[in-house]
PDB file of C-alpha atoms and ligand atoms in Angstrom:
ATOM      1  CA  UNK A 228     -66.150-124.844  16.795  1.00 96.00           C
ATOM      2  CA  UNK A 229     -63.828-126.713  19.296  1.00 98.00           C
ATOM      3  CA  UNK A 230     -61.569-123.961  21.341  1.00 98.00           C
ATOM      4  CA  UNK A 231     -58.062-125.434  22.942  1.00 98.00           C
ATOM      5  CA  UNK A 232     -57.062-123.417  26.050  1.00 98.00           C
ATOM      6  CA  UNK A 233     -53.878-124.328  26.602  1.00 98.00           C
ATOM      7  CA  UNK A 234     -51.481-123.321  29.980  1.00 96.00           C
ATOM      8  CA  UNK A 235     -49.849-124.183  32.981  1.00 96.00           C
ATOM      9  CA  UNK A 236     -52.785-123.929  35.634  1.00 97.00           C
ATOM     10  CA  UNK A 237     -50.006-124.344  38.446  1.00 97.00           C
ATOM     11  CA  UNK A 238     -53.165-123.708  39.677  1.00 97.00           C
ATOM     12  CA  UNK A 239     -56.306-122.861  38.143  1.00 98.00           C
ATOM     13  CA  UNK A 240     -57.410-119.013  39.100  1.00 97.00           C
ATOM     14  CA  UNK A 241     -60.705-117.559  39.000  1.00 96.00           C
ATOM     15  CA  UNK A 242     -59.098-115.638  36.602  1.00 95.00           C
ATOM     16  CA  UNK A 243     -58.434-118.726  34.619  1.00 96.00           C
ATOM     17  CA  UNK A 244     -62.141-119.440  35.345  1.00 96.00           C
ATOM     18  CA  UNK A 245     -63.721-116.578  33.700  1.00 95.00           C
ATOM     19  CA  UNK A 246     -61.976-117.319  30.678  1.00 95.00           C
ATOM     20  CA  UNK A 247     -63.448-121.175  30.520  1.00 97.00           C
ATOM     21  CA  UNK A 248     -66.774-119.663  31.622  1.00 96.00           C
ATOM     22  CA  UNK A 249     -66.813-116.857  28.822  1.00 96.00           C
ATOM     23  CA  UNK A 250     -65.299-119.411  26.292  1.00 97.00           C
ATOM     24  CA  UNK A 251     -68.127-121.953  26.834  1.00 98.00           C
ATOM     25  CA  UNK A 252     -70.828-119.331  26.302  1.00 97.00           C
ATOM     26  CA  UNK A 253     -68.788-118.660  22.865  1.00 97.00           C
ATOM     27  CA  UNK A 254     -67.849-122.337  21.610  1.00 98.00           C
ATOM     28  CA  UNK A 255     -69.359-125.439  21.185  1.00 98.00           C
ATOM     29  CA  UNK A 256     -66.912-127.088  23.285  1.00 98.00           C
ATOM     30  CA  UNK A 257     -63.675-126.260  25.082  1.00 98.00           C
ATOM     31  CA  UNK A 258     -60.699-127.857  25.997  1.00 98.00           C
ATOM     32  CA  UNK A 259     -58.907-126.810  29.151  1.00 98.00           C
ATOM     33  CA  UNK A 260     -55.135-128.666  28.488  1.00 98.00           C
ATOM     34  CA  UNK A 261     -52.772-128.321  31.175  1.00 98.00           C
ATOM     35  CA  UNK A 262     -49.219-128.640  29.532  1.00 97.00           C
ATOM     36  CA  UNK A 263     -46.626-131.115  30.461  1.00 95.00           C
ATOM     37  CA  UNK A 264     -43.769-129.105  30.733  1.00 86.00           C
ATOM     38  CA  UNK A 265     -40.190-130.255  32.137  1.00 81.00           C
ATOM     39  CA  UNK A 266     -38.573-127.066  32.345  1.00 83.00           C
ATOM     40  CA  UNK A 267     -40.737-125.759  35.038  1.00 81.00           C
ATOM     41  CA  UNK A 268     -41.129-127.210  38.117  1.00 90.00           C
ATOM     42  CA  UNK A 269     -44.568-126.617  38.959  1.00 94.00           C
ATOM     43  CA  UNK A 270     -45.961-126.861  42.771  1.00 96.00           C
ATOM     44  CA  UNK A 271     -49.087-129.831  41.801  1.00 97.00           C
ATOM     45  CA  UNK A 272     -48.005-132.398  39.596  1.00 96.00           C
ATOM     46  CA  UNK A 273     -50.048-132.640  36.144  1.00 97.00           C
ATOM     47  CA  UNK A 274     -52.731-135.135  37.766  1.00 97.00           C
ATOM     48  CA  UNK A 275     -53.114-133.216  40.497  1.00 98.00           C
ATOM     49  CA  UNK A 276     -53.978-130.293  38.661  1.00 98.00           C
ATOM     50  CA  UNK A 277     -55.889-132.068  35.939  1.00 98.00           C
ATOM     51  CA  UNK A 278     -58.374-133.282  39.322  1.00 98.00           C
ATOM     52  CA  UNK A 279     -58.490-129.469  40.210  1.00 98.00           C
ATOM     53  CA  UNK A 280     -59.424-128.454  37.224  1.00 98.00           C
ATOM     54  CA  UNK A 281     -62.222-130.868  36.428  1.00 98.00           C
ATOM     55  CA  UNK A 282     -63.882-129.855  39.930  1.00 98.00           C
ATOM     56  CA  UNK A 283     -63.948-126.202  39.111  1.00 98.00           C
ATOM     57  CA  UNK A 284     -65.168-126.571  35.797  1.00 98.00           C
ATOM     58  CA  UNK A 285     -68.106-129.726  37.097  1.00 97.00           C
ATOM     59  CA  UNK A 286     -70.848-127.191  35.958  1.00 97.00           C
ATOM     60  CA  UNK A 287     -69.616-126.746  32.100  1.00 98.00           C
ATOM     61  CA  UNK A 288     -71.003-129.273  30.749  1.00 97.00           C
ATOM     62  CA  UNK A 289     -68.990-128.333  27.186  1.00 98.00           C
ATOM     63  CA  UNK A 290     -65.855-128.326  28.787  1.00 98.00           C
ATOM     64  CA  UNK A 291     -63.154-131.043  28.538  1.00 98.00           C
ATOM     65  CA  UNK A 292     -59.712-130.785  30.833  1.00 98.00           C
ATOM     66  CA  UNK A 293     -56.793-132.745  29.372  1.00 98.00           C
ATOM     67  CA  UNK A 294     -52.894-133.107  29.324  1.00 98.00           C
ATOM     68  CA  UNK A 295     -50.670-132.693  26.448  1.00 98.00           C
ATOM     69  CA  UNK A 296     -46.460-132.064  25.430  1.00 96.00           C
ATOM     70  CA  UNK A 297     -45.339-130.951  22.867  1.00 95.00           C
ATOM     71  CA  UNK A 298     -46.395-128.365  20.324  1.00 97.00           C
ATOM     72  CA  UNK A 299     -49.636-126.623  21.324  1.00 97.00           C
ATOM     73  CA  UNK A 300     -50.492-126.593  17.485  1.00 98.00           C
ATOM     74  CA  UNK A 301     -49.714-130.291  17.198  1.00 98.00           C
ATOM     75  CA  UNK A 302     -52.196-130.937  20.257  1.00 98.00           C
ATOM     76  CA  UNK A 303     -54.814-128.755  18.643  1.00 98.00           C
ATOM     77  CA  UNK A 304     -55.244-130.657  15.689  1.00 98.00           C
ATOM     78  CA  UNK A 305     -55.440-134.314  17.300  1.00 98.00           C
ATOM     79  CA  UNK A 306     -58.075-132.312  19.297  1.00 98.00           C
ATOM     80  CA  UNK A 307     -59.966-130.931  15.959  1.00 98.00           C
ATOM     81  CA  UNK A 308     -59.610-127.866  17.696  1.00 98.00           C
ATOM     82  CA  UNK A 309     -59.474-124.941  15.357  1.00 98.00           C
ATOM     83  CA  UNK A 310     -59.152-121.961  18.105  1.00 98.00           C
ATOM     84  CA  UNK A 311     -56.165-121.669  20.290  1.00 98.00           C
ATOM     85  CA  UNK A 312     -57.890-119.444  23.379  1.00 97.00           C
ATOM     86  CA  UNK A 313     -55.383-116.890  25.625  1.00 96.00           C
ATOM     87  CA  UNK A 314     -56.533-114.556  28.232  1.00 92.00           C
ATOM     88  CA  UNK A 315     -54.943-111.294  28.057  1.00 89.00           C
ATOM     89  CA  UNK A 316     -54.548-109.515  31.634  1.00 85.00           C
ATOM     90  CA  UNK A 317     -52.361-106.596  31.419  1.00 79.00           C
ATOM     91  CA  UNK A 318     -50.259-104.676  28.725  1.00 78.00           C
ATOM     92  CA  UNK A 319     -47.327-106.366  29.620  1.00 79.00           C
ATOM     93  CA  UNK A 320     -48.844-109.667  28.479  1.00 80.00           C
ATOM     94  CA  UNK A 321     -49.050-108.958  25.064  1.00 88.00           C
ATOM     95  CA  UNK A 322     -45.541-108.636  23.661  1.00 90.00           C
ATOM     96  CA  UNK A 323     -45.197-112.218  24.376  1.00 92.00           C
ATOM     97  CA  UNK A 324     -48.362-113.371  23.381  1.00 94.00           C
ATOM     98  CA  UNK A 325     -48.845-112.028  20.420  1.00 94.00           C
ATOM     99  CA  UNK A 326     -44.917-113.140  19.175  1.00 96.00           C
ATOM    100  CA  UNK A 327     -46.716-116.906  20.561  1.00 96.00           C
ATOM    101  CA  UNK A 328     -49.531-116.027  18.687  1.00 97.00           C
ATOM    102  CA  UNK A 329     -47.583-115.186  15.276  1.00 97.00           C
ATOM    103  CA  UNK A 330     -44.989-118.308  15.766  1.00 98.00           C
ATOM    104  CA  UNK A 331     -48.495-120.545  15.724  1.00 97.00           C
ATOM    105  CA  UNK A 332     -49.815-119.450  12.901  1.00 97.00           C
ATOM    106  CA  UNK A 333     -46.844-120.174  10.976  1.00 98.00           C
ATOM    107  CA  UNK A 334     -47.080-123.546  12.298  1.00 98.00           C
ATOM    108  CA  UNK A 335     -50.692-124.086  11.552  1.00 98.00           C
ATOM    109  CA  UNK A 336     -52.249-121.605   9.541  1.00 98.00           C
ATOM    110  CA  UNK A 337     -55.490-123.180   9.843  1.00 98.00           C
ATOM    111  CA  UNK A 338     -55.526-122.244  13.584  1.00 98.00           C
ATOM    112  CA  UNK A 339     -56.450-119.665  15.096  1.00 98.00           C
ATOM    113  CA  UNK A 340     -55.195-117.786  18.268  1.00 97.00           C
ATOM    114  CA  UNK A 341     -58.219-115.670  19.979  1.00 97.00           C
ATOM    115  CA  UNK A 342     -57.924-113.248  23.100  1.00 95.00           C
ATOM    116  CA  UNK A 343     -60.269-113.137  25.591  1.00 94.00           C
ATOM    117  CA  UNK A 344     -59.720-109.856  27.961  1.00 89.00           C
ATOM    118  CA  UNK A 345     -60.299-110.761  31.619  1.00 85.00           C
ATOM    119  CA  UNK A 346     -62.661-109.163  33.403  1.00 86.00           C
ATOM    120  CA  UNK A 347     -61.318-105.966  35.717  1.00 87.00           C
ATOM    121  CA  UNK A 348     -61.897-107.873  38.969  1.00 89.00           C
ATOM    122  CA  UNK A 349     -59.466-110.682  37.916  1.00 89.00           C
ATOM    123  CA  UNK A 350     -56.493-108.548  35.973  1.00 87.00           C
ATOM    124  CA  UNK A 351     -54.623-108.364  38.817  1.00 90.00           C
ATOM    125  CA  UNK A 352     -54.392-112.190  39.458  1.00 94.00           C
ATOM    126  CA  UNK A 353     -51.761-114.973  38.348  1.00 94.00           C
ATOM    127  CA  UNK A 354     -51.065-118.048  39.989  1.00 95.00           C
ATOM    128  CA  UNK A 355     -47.644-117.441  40.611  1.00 94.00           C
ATOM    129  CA  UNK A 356     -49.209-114.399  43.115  1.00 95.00           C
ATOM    130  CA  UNK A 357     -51.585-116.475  44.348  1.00 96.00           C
ATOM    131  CA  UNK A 358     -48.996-119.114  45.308  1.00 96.00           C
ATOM    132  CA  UNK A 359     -46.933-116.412  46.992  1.00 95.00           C
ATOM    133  CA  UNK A 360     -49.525-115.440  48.962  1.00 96.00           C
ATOM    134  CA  UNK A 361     -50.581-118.688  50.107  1.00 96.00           C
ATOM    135  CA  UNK A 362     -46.943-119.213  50.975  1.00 94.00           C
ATOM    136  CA  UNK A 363     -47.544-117.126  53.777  1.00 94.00           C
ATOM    137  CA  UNK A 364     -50.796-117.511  55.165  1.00 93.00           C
ATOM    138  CA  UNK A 365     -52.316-114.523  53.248  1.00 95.00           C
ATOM    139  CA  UNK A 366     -56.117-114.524  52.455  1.00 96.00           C
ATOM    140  CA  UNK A 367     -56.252-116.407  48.655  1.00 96.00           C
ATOM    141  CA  UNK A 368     -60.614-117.358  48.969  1.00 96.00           C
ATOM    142  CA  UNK A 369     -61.461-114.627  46.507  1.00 96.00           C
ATOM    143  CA  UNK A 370     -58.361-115.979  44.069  1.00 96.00           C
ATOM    144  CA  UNK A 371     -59.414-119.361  43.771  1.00 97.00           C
ATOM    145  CA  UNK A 372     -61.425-121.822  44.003  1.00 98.00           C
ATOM    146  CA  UNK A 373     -62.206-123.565  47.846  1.00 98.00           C
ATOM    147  CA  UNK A 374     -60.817-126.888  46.973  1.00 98.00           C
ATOM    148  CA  UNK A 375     -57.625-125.285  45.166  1.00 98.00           C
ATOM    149  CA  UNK A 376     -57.185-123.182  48.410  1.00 97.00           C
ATOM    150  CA  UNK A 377     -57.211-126.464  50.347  1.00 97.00           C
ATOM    151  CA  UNK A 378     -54.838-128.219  48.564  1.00 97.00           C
ATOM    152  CA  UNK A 379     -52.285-124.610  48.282  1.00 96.00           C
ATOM    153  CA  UNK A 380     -52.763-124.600  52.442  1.00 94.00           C
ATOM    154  CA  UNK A 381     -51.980-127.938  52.819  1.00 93.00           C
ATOM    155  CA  UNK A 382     -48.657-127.557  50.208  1.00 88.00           C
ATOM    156  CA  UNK A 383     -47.682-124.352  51.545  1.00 79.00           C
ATOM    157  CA  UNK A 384     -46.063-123.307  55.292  1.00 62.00           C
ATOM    158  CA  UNK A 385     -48.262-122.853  58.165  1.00 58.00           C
ATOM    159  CA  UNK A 386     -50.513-119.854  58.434  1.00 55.00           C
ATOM    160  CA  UNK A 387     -49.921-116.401  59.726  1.00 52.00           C
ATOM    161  CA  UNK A 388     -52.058-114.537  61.995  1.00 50.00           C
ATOM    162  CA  UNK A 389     -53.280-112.236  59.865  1.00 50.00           C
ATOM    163  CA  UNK A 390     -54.559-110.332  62.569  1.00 48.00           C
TER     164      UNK A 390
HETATM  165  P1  ADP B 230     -48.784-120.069  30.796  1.00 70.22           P
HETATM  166  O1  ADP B 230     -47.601-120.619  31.519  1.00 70.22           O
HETATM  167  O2  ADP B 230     -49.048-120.739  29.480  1.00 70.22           O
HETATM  168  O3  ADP B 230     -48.845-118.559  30.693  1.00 70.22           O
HETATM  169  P2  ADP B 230     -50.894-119.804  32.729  1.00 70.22           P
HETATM  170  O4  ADP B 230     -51.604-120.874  33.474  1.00 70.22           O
HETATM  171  O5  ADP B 230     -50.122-118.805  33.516  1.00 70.22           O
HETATM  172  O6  ADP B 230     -50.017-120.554  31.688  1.00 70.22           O
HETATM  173  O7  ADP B 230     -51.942-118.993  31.840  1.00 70.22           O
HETATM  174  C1  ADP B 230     -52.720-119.628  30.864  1.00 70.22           C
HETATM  175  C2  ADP B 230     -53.513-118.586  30.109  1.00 70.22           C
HETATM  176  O8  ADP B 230     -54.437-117.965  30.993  1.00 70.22           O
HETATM  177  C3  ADP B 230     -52.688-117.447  29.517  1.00 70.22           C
HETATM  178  O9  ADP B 230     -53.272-117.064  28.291  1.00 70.22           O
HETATM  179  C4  ADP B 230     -52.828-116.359  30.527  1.00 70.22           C
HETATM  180  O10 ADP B 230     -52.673-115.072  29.938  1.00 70.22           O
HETATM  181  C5  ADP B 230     -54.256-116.577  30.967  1.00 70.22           C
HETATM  182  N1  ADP B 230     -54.492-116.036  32.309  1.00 70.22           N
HETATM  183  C6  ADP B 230     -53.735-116.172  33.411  1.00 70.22           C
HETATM  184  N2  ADP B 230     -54.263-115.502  34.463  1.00 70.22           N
HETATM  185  C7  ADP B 230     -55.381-114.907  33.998  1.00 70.22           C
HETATM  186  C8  ADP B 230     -56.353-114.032  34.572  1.00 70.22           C
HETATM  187  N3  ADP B 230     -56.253-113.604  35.824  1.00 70.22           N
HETATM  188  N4  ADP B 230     -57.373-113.641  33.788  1.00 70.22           N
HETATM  189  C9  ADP B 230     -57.439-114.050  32.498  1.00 70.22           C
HETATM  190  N5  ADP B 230     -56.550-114.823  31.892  1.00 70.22           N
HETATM  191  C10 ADP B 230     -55.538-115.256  32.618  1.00 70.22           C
END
C-alpha cells in the first residue's frame, strides 16, 4: 500500500520526521509531497525544501519526496497512492483536519485519510515555532534536523546571546 503525506514542510520538523519514520514501518512505500502553494509565502522555496527533505529522510529507503499543486486527491491517484497520511498533534488540530479529511473522501472515495498521533516529545512542535525561534537566535537542534538548522540560521537574523 502506497501512503501520500502531503504538507507544507516550510521546513521539515522532527515532528514531521516521526511521522515518515512510523509511516515507513507501516507502508510499503511513502510519499513525502511538499505542496506548491501560491497563497503562502513560505521561507525555502519548493526545491529548497524538496533537497531538505530528501537528506533527512536518506536512511528510508521506502520513502519518495516529491512536489505537487493542485488537489491532494488528484496527486494521490497519479501517485497510486491509496492512503492520504496526517499527523495529528494537539486537539486543536482536529476540527480542521477531520472537515479536510471528510471534503477528500467525497472527492475520492477510494482514498483514504489515516492519522498518525505524534509522539509526546514532538506535540509541541510546528514549523511555524520553529521558524520563530530561529528568528531570534533561540536554540532549534532538538526541533530539526542539523542541515535544516543551517539553512534556518543562515535565512534568519543574526544570533542572540543566549547567555
Ligand atoms: P500543512 O500546511 O498542510 O498543515 P505542515 O507541514 O504544517 O503542512 O504539516 C503537514 C502534516 O504534518 C500535517 O498533517 C500536520 O498535522 C503534521 N505535523 C506537523 N507538525 C507535526 C508534529 N510535530 N508531529 C506530527 N505531525 C505533525
Amino acid at each position: 500500500m502506497i501512503a501520500l503525506y502531503p504538507g507544507s514542510f516550510d521546513p521539515l520538523t522532527y515532528g514531521h520526521l516521526d511521522v515518515i519514520e512510523r509511516a515507513a514501518y507501516l507502508f510499503e512505500r511513502v510519499i513525502v509531497a511538499v505542496l506548491r502553494n501560491p497563497s503562502k509565502t513560505p521561507l525555502f522555496t519548493v526545491e529548497e525544501r524538496l533537497n531538505q527533505i530528501h537528506r533527512a529522510v536518506q536512511h528510508l529507503k521506502n520513502v519518495d519526496v516529491d512536489a505537487f499543486s493542485g488537489l491532494t486527491v488528484t496527486f494521490a491517484r497519479k501517485k497510486e497512492a491509496s492512503v492520504l497520511l496526517r499527523g495529528l498533534r494537539v486537539v486543536s488540530d482536529f476540527e480542521l483536519e477531520l472537515q479536510m479529511a471528510q471534503t477528500n473522501k467525497t472527492l475520492a472515495a477510494e482514498i483514504e485519510t489515516i492519522f498518525l498521533s505524534t509522539s509526546t516529545e514532538h506535540s509541541f512542535l510546528s514549523s511555524s515555532l520553529v521558524k520563530g525561534i530561529a528568528a531570534v537566535g533561540g536554540p532549534i537542534s532538538h526541533m530539526v534536523p542539523q542541515h535544516i538548522e543551517q539553512a534556518l540560521r543562515e535565512r534568519s537574523g543574526p544570533k542572540e546571546d543566549m547567555h
